[in-house]
Structures are given as structure tokens and as C-alpha cells.
XYZ file of C-alpha atoms in Angstrom:
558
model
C 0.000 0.000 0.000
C 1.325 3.644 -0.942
C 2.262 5.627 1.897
C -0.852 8.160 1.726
C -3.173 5.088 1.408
C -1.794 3.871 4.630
C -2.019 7.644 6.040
C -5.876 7.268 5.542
C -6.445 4.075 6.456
C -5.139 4.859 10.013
C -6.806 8.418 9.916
C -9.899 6.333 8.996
C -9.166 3.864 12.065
C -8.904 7.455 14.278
C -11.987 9.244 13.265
C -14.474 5.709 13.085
C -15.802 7.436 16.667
C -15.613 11.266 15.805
C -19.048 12.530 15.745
C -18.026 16.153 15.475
C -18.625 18.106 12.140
C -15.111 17.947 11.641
C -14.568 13.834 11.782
C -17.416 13.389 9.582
C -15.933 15.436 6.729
C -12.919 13.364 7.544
C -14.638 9.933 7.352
C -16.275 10.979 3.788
C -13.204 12.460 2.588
C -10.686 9.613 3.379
C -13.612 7.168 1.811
C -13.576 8.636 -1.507
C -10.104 9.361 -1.310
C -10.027 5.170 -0.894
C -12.349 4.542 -3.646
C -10.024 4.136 -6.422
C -7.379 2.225 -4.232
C -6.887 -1.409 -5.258
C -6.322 -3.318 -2.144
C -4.007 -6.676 -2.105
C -2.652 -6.649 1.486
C -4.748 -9.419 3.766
C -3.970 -7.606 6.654
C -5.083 -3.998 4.919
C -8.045 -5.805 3.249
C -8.867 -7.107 7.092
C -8.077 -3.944 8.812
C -10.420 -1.690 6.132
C -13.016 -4.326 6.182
C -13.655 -4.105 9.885
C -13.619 -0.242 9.993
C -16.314 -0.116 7.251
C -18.117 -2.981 9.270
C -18.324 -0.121 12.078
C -18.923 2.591 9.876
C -21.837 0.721 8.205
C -23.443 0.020 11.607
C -22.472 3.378 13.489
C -22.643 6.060 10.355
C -23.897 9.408 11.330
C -25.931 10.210 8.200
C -27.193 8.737 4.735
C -23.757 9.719 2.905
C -21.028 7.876 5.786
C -23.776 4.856 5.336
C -23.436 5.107 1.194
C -20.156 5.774 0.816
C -19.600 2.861 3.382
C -21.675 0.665 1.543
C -20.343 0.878 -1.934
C -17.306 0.503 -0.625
C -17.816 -2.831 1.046
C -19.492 -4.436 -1.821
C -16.066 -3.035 -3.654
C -13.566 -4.478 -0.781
C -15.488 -7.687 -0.729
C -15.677 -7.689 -4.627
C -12.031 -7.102 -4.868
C -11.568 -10.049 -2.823
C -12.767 -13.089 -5.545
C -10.009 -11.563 -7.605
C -6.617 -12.550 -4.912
C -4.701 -15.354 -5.837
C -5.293 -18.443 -3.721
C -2.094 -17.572 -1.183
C -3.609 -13.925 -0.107
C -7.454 -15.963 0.390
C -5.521 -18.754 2.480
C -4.472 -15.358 4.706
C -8.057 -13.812 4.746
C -9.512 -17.663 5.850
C -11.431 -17.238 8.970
C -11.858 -13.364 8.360
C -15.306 -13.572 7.759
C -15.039 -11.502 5.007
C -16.978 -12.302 2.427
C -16.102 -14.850 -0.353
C -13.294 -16.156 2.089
C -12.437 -20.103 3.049
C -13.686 -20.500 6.867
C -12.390 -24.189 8.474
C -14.059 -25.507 12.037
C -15.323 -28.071 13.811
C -19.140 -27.969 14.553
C -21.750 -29.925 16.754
C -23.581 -32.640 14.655
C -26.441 -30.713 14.551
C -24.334 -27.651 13.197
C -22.564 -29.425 10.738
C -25.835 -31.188 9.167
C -27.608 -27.792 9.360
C -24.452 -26.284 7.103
C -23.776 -28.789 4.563
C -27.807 -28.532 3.838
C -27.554 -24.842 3.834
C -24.524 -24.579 1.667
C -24.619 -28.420 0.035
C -22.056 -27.646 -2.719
C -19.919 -25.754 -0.782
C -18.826 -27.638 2.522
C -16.282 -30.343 2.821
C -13.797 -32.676 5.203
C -10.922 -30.436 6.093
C -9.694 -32.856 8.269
C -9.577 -35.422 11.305
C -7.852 -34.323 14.564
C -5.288 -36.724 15.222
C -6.539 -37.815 18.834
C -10.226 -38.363 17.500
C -11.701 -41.693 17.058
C -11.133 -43.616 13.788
C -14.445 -43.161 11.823
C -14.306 -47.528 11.387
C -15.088 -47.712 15.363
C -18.392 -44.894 14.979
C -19.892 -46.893 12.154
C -18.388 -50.740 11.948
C -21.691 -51.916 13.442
C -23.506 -50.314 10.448
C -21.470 -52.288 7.653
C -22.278 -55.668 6.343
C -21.083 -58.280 8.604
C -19.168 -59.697 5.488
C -17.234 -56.575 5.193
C -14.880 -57.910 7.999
C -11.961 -56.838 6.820
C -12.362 -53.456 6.635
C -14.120 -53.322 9.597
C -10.494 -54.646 11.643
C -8.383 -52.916 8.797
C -5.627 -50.431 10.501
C -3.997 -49.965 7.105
C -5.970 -47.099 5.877
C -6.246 -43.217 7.030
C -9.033 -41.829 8.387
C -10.223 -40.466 5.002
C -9.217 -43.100 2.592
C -10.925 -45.527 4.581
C -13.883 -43.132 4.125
C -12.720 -43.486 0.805
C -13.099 -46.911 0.167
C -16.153 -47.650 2.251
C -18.512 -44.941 1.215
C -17.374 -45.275 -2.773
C -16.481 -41.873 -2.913
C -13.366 -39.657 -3.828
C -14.975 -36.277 -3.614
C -14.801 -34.932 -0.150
C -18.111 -33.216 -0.126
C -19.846 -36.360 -0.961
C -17.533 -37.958 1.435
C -18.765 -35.618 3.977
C -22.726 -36.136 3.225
C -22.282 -39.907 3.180
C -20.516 -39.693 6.521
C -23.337 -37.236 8.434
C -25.910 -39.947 6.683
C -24.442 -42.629 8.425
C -24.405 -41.401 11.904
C -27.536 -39.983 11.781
C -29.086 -43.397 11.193
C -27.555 -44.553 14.309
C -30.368 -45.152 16.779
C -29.122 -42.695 20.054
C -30.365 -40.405 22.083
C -29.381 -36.790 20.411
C -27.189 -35.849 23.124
C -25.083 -39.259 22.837
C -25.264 -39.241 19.547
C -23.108 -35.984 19.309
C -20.697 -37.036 21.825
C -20.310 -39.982 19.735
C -19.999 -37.500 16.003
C -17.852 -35.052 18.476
C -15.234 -37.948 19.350
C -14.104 -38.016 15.522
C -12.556 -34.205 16.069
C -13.831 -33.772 11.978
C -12.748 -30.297 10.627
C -14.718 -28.660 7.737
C -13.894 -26.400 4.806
C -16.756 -23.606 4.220
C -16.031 -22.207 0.829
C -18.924 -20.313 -0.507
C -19.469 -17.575 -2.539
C -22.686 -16.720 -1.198
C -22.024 -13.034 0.440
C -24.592 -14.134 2.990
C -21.962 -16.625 4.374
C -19.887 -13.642 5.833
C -19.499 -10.533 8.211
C -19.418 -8.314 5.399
C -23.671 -7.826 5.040
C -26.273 -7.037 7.384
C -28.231 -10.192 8.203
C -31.285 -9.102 9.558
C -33.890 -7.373 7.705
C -34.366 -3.934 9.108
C -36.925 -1.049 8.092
C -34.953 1.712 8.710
C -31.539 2.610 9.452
C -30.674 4.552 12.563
C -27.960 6.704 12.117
C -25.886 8.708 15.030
C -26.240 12.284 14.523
C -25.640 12.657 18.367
C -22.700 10.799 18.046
C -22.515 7.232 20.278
C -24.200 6.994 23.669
C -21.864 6.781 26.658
C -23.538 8.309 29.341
C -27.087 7.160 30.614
C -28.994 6.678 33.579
C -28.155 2.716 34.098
C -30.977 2.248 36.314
C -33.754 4.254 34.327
C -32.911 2.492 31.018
C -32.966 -1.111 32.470
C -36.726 -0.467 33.757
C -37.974 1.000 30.628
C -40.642 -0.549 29.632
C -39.701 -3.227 26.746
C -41.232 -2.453 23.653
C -44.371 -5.358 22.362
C -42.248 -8.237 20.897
C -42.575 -7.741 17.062
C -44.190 -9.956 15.196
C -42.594 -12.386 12.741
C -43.526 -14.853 10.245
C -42.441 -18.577 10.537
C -39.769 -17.579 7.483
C -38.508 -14.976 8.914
C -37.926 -16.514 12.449
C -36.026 -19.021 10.203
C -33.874 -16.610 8.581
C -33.138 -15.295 12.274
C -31.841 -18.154 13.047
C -30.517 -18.579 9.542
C -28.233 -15.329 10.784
C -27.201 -16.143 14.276
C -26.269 -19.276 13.537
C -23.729 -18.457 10.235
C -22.838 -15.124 12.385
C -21.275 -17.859 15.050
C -20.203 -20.217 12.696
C -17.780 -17.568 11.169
C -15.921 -17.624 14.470
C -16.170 -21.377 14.547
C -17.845 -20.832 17.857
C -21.795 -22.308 18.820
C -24.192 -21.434 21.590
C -27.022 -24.683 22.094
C -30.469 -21.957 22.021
C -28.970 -21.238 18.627
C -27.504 -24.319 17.531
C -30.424 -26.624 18.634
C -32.930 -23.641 18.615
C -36.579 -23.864 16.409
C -38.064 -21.279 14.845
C -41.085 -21.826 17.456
C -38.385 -20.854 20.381
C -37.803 -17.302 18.868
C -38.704 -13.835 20.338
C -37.408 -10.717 18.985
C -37.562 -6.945 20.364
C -36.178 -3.635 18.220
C -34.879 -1.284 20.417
C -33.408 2.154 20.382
C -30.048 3.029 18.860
C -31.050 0.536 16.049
C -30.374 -2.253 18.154
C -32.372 -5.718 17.628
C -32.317 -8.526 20.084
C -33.493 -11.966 19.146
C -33.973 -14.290 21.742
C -33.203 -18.561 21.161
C -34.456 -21.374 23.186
C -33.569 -25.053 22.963
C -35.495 -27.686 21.642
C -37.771 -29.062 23.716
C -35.801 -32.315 24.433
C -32.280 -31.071 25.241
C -33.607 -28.132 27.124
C -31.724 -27.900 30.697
C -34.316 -29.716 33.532
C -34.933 -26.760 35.691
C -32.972 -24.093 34.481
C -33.753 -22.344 31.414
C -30.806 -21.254 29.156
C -32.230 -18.469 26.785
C -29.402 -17.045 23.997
C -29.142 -13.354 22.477
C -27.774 -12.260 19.382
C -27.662 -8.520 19.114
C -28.039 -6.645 15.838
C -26.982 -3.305 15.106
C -28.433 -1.969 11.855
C -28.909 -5.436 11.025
C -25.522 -6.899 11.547
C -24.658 -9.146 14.020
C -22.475 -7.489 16.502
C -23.170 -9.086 20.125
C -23.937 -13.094 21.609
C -24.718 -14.598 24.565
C -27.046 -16.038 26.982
C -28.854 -16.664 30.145
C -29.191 -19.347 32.591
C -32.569 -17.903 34.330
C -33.727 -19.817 37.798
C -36.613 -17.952 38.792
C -35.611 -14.163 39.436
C -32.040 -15.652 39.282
C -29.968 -15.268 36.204
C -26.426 -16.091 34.937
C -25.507 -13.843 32.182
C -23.106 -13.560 29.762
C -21.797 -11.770 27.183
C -19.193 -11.346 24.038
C -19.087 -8.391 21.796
C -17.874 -8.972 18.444
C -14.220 -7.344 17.995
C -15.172 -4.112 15.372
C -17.781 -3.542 17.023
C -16.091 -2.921 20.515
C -15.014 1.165 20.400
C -19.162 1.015 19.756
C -21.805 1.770 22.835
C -20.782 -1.540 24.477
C -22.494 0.020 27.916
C -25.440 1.249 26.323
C -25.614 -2.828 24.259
C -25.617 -4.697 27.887
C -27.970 -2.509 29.713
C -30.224 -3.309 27.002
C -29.384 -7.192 27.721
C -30.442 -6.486 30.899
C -33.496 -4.601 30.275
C -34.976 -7.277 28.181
C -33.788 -10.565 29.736
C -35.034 -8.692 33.349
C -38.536 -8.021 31.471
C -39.616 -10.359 29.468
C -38.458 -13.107 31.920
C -38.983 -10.869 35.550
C -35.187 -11.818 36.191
C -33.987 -9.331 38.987
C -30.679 -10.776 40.416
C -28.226 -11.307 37.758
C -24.379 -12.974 38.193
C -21.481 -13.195 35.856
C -18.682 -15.577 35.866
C -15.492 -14.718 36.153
C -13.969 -15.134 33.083
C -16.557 -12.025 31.781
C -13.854 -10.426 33.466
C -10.576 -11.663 33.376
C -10.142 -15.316 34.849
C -8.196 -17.080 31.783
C -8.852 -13.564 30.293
C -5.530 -10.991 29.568
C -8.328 -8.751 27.160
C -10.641 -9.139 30.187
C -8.041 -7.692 33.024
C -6.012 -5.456 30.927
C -9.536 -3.447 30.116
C -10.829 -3.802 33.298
C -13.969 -5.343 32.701
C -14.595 -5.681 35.937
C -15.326 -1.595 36.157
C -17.218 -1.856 33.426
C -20.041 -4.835 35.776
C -19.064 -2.172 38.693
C -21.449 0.770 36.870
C -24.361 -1.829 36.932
C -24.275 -2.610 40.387
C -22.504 -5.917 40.214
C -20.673 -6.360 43.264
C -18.194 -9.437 44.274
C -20.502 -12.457 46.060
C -17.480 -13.008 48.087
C -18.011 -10.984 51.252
C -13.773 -10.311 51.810
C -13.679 -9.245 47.434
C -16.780 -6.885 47.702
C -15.060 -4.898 50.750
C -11.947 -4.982 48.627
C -13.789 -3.783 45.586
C -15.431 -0.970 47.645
C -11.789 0.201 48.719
C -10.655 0.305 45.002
C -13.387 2.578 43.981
C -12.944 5.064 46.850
C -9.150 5.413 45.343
C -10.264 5.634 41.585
C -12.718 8.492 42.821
C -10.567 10.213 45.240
C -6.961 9.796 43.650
C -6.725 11.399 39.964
C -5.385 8.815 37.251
C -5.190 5.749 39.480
C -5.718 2.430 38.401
C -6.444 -1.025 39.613
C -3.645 -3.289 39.169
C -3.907 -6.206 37.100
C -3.113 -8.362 40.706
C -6.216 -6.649 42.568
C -7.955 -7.184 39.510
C -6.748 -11.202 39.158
C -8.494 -10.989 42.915
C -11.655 -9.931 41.834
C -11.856 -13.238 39.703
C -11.961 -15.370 42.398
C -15.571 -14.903 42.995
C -18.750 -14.053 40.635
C -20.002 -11.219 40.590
C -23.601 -10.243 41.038
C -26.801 -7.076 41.428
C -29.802 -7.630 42.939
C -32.512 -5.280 41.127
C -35.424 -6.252 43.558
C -36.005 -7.723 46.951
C -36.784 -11.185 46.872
C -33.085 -13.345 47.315
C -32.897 -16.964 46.135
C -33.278 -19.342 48.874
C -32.226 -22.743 47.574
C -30.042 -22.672 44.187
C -29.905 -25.341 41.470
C -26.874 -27.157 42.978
C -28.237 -27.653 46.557
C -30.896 -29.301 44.318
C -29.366 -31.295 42.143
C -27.218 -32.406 44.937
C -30.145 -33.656 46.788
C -31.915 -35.651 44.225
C -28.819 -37.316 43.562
C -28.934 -38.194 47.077
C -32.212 -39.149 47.311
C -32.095 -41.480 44.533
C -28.869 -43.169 46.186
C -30.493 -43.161 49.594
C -33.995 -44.169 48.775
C -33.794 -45.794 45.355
C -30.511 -47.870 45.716
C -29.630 -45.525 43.055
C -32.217 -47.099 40.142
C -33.581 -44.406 37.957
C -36.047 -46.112 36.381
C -37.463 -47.382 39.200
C -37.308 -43.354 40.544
C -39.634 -42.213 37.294
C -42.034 -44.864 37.649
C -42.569 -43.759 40.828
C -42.626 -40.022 40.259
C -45.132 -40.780 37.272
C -47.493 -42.884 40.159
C -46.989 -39.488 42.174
C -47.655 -37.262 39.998
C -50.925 -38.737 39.214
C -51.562 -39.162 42.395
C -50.854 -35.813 43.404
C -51.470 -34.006 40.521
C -53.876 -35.747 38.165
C -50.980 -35.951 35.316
C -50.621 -39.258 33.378
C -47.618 -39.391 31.170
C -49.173 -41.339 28.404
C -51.837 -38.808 28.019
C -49.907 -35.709 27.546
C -48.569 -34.878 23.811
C -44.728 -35.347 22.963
C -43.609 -31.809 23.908
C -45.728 -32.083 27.037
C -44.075 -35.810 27.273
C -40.458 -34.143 27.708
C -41.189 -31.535 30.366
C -42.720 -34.032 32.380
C -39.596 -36.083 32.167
C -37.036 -33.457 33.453
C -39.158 -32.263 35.957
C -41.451 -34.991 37.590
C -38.466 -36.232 39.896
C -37.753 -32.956 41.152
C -41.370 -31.876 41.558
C -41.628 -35.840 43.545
C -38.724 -35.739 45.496
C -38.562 -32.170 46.369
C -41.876 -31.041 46.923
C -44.803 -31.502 49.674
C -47.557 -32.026 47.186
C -50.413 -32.633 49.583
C -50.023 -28.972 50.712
C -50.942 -27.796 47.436
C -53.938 -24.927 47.022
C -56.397 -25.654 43.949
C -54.666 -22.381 42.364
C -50.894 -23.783 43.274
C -51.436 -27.008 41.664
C -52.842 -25.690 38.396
C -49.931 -23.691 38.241
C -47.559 -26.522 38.805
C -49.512 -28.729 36.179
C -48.700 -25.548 34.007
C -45.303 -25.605 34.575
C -44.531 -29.132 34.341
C -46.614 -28.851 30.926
C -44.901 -25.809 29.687
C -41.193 -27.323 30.066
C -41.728 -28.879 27.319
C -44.234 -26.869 25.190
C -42.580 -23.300 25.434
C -39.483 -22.580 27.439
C -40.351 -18.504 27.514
C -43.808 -18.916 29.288
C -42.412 -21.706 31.592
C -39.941 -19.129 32.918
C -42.885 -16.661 33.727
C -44.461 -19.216 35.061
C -42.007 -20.639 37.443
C -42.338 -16.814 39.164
C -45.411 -17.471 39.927
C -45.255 -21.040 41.664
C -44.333 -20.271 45.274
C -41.695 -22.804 46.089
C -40.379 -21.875 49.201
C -43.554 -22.426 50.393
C -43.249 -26.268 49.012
C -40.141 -27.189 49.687
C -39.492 -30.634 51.734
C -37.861 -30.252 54.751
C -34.998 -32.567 54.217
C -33.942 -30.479 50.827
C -33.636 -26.846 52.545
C -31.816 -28.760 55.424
C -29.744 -30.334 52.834
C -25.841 -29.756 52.950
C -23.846 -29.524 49.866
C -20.517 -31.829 50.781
């Protein structure tokens, strides 16, 4: 690249968050001044492609946006063009028209070679995964003996040879066919697919395969002529009311998910609402700033048995720019979340209190928790930014009792000593603990673990550790108790019953239930199964604590 190309490209970089009059002359300028410029660098290509990415989804007015735009579809354009060494560099950019290798659930990797059939293929086998003879000798002919002991052939040729094959797409479908004919349960049957460690090759020239488009069909574009948002009321934008969930068709709840799940993908990287999400399990909310939020829940039989883990993906001007989730227990949530790299000089603040705002409304979760690598545990980015500062404005607050005082003592320096810092050592403290804000009343009396602990227990104790025989007789309790009869509820209905009808047995006095309490738990138990959103609404309104056998809230975690 010539020197004054250079020049703009890191003026470019410096005035992506200059709102004034001044940096938005600057922005237009240096983009026409770039138009003509042939670009053949990876690392320039990279480094350009991100700071239009931020421009397209930040832009001030109509002309940043077009000027932006054009010169995306130019960059990305451009790209088709390198010679095969410069796309090798540019593989796993996300940029589109670029080569993007991984290794996916079996779910994910179905889901991509039927999305993309001619363009997906074996990249390769992991050297300590399982030879693919011992995941599918029981599904050859018994005659075919010898290949079934053979140890002369690699990985692939023996795909090779078996399936009839040479091409390694075809190789690829013929494989997925095979173990999806296997008769498990889905979750074994992807531990058994994951034990291969298979690597894929995602070549596509379909620009939708790529970070370089928006994603997500949006009616208007929102464009910052008040520059970005950094300073809010935390507090007053969390409890503003949520707009009405809008309204989408079966398609495009598909293409949502269509989105989020490529959008992940690209970073060879998978969250389960997404991966084994339905377009049934899909809410989405438009917010201000141009920000959407779609929210994912897992199908109904590999949904968690009392928790309920709801992913995010956040769009900004219809790109994907933020993921996530929540594990929500009642008012209890775990919550976590990763903001794509251009997008992080953005209004990352202003992004999470929105996560908060609609995960705490449209679920009534109040106390919310973080883990500690959201802020540097196994986490250089996380310390060396002080994340942790940035939980601090929210409220969250080290569980640890010794770690909150400590945290309180670092903030009295930061405000009373000008330029100090926490050190990354107080800061590799703070990870010791999660962290956590309490935005109502109520506390959590008894949390999943104690829980899970106990049943475990329980089963050993009174059951001499026999789970069937524990089901049978939570089903002959349940309709006892309850009036529910397994065989009579549909399949979705089937599974909730299933995750729950031990705990609900074991862990609950259900002779002491009102008329209006046990419709509610015959709800909930129902709902598990049939629609993960309402069941966490519902679980709010069941009054455990007023339920719960003694022996469980005596229990002892060991």
C-alpha cells in the first residue's frame, strides 16, 4: 500500500468514533479518497473491512452509510479476484467470499452442509479423535470384515473406500448420513460424532456466508447524529418498559436463526439456544439506537431440567455485533456476554444494559451474576480493560463478602486519587468470585446445585440408586398428586414431564398444594416442554419456598 493510502487508512481507524462536524468530513473524505485504491494486502483488506463494518453500523448520516456501503461491496468484490495464497491469509476473516475451516456440533454441521450443500467439505480429522471404522463398523455388512479390523488405511481413505467416494463433499454427506441413522439419544449421539474431532472447509461464494452484510432485515436505518451513547442513567434504562415483541412470520424466524447461527459459525464458535434452537423458540424486540435482540431457546428435548438457558444475538443496523445467553432460575440469572471485535469502540455500555433490560422483562429476572472469566479469569483482554469496572457501573458487586469490601476500597481510590488504576493483581483478585446485582427484593433461597445435589442423594439413599425405578414412581406421584398421566400428555408435554417430575416428587410436599398452586404446577410441568419462555414466567409465579421438603432446605452440599 502507498504511503498516503496507509495515512488514511489509520486516519480512517482514528476518526471511526468522531461525531463532530469535523470527523465526519474526515470519514467521507478519506472514503472517496479510498475509492479508487486497489487493495491486495490481507492484513489492509482485514483492517479496512472491519472499519467499514463499524462505519456501516455506526454512520452518522445517509452519505457515511453510502459511501460505506459501496465501498464494502467493492472491498469484498475485490476479494474473488486474490490469488489463492492472499485468500488462504483472509480464511477465517469472515469476510466475504473467504475459506472459513471448524469443527461444529452434529447438529451444526448437518444444518451447514444442507444450507450450503455444494460448498462444505472434510478439512480434516484431529489426530486424537476416534477412527471413523469404530463410529460406524456396526452399520457395515457383517461380510465386510476386513475393513471393519483394517488399521492400514487413514481416516479419510478408509472413508474413501467404504462410502465409494473420492470427492470430499460427498464424502462428507455420506458420513453425516451414516451417523444420523444410528439409533441414540441426540445428546449421545453428538458425543459420539464429536469424538471423531472432523474439521470442515466452508467455501462459498454466497455473500450471505460472511461478516461483510447485514443479516437481519431492518426497516430503517438509525444513524448517530448525536454521536454514540456513553452516558445514561443505568438504572432508568434497564426499567424502561420493553417495547411489544414484534411480530414475525415462521420464514422470517427461520432466517433469524438462519443469521445467528452463520454469524457464530464464522468464528467457529456455537451457543445450544442457537444451535439446537426452532423457529417456534424465537422472540425478537427492536430497540433504540437501532439495536435488535433476538432471543433462542432449545429444543424441547435437550432443554436444561430446571434451568432455562435463553441465547441473544444482538443486531446493530442489522448486523450481528453481540452473543450470549442466560441461565434464568426464577428471578435468578447467569448472564453472559461477548461483543464482536469491530464492534467494541461502539456503545458496548449502552448494548448490555439493554441485555439487561430485556432478559429482566420479558423473563422478571432481577438478580443477575457473571462468571469470572466475563472479566478476566483465563482472560488478559478481560483484566487489561478492566472489565470488571465496566459490571461495577451496573451494580454488580463481588458475592465473596472479603472481594466486595476490597472492591469498595478500590473505587474510593479511583474516585478520590486522579489517574489511578487497579492493578492487574487486585484485579486477578476480583476473579476469584462471581459477581452479582440484585434489582429487587426477593433473594434466592435454595439454588440449582443444593438441588441437584439432593436428588442425587435421594435417589442413592432411597432408590438404591435405580432411575427407572425413581420415574415410575414419580409418574405414580404425579398422578396421584397431581392428576398428570404421562401417556396422556402430547410429545412436547411428554419431555417436560420427564425433566421435571423427579424434582417436583422428590422435592416437593404435594399434599399442601392450594387448587390455584397445583394448576400452576400442572402448568409448569406442561410448559417445560411446550414453550421454554412462558415456563420461565411461570415458574415466578409457583411459590416454592412455600413447598419445599424439609430434608432439601436442610440439605448440605458436601
Amino acid at each position: 500500500m502507498a504511503r498516503s493510502e496507509n495515512t488514511n487508512l489509520t486516519s480512517l481507524k482514528s476518526a471511526l468514533t468522531d461525531f463532530s462536524s469535523d470527523g465526519t468530513q474526515t470519514k467521507i473524505q478519506i472514503l472517496k479518497s479510498l475509492h479508487n485504491f486497489k487493495f491486495s494486502k490481507p492484513s489492509e483488506i482485514l483492517e479496512y473491512h472491519d472499519a467499514l463494518l463499524f462505519l456501516l453500523s455506526y454512520a452518522e448520516n445517509q452519505s457515511v452509510f453510502d459511501l460505506a456501503k459501496g465501498e464494502m461491496n467493492r472491498l469484498c468484490d475485490a476479494v474473488i479476484h486474490l490469488n489463492e495464497t492472499k485468500k488462504e491469509r483472509l480464511s477465517r476473516s469472515g469476510i466475504a467470499f473467504t475459506e472459513t475451516q471448524g469443527t461444529f456440533s452434529f447438529v451444526m454441521m448437518k444444518w451447514l452442509v444442507y444450507q450450503f450443500p455444494e460448498d462444505v467439505s472434510i478439512h480434516s480429522f484431529d489426530e486424537t479423535g476416534a477412527h471413523p471404522k469404530d463410529i460406524l463398523k456396526h452399520g457395515l455388512n457383517e461380510m465386510e470384515f476386513e475393513f471393519i479390523g483394517d488399521e492400514e488405511f487413514s481416516k479419510l481413505k478408509w472413508l474413501e473406500k467404504v462410502s465409494g467416494f473420492k470427492n470430499k463433499k460427498s464424502i462428507l454427506k455420506w458420513l453425516l448420513n451414516c451417523v444420523d441413522e444410528i439409533e441414540l439419544e441426540p445428546f449421545l449421539k453428538e458425543q459420539l460424532f464429536e469424538s471423531l474431532k472432523l474439521y470442515i472447509t466452508i467455501n462459498t461464494l454466497n455473500p450471505q456466508f460472511s461478516r461483510s452484510h447485514e443479516s437481519f432485515y431492518i426497516k430503517k436505518n438509525y444513524f448517530h447524529s448525536n454521536a454514540l451513547l456513553k452516558k445514561f442513567n443505568e438504572l432508568e434504562l434497564i426499567n424502561k418498559k420493553l417495547p411489544t415483541e414484534t411480530k414475525l412470520t415462521t420464514t422470517q424466524k427461520n432466517g433469524v436463526l438462519e443469521s445467528a447461527r452463520i454469524a457464530l459459525a464464522l468464528l467457529n464458535r456455537e451457543t445450544d439456544p442457537i444451535t439446537y434452537g426452532t423457529p417456534e423458540g424465537i422472540k425478537v424486540f427492536d430497540l433504540e439506537h437501532g439495536l435488535t435482540i433476538a432471543l433462542f431457546s432449545i429444543n424441547s428435548q435437550l432443554r436444561l431440567p430446571l434451568e432455562s438457558y435463553v441465547g441473544f444475538m444482538m443486531y446493530k443496523n442489522g448486523h450481528p455485533m453481540s452473543y450470549g445467553g442466560a441461565w434464568l432460575f426464577g428471578k435468578r440469572s447467569l448472564i453472559g456476554i461477548n461483543i464482536f471485535e469491530a464492534f467494541r469502540g461502539g456503545e458496548s455500555a449502552f448494548v448490555f444494559a439493554q441485555l439487561l433490560r430485556t432478559y429482566k422483562q420479558a423473563f422478571g429476572a432481577e438478580q443477575f451474576e457473571v462468571e469470572p472469566y466475563q472479566f478476566g479469569k483465563n482472560n488478559p483482554e478481560g483484566l487489561k480493560s478492566g472489565a470488571f469496572w465496566f459490571y461495577h457501573r451496573f451494580g454488580f458487586r463481588p458475592i465473596d463478602e472479603k472481594l466486595f469490601q476490597l472492591a469498595e476500597e478500590e473505587h474510593q481510590k479511583i474516585i478520590n486519587t486522579k489517574g489511578y488504576r487497579s492493578s492487574i493483581d487486585i484485579l486477578k483478585q476480583f476473579t476469584k468470585s462471581n459477581l452479582g446485582v440484585n434489582f429487587g427484593k426477593d433473594k434466592i433461597s435454595l439454588k440449582p446445585l443444593q438441588i441437584s445435589h439432593f436428588i442425587t442423594y435421594s435417589i442413592a439413599k432411597n432408590f438404591n440408586g435405580d432411575r427407572k425405578i425413581v420415574f415410575k414412581w414419580s409418574q405414580d406421584i404425579l398422578k396421584k398428586e397431581l392428576g398428570l398421566v404421562y401417556s396422556k400428555l402430547n410429545k412436547d408435554e411428554q419431555f417436560g414431564f420427564t425433566k421435571l417430575s423427579v424434582f417436583v416428587a422428590l422435592c416437593l410436599n404435594l399434599k399442601k398444594l392450594t387448587a390455584t398452586d397445583k394448576a400452576t404446577l400442572i402448568k409448569l410441568i406442561k410448559e417445560k416442554g411446550s414453550s421454554e419462555f412462558n415456563y420461565t414466567l411461570t415458574y415466578n409465579k409457583f411459590p416454592f419456598d412455600k413447598y419445599y421438603v424439609k430434608e432439601l432446605v436442610e440439605f448440605k452440599v458436601k
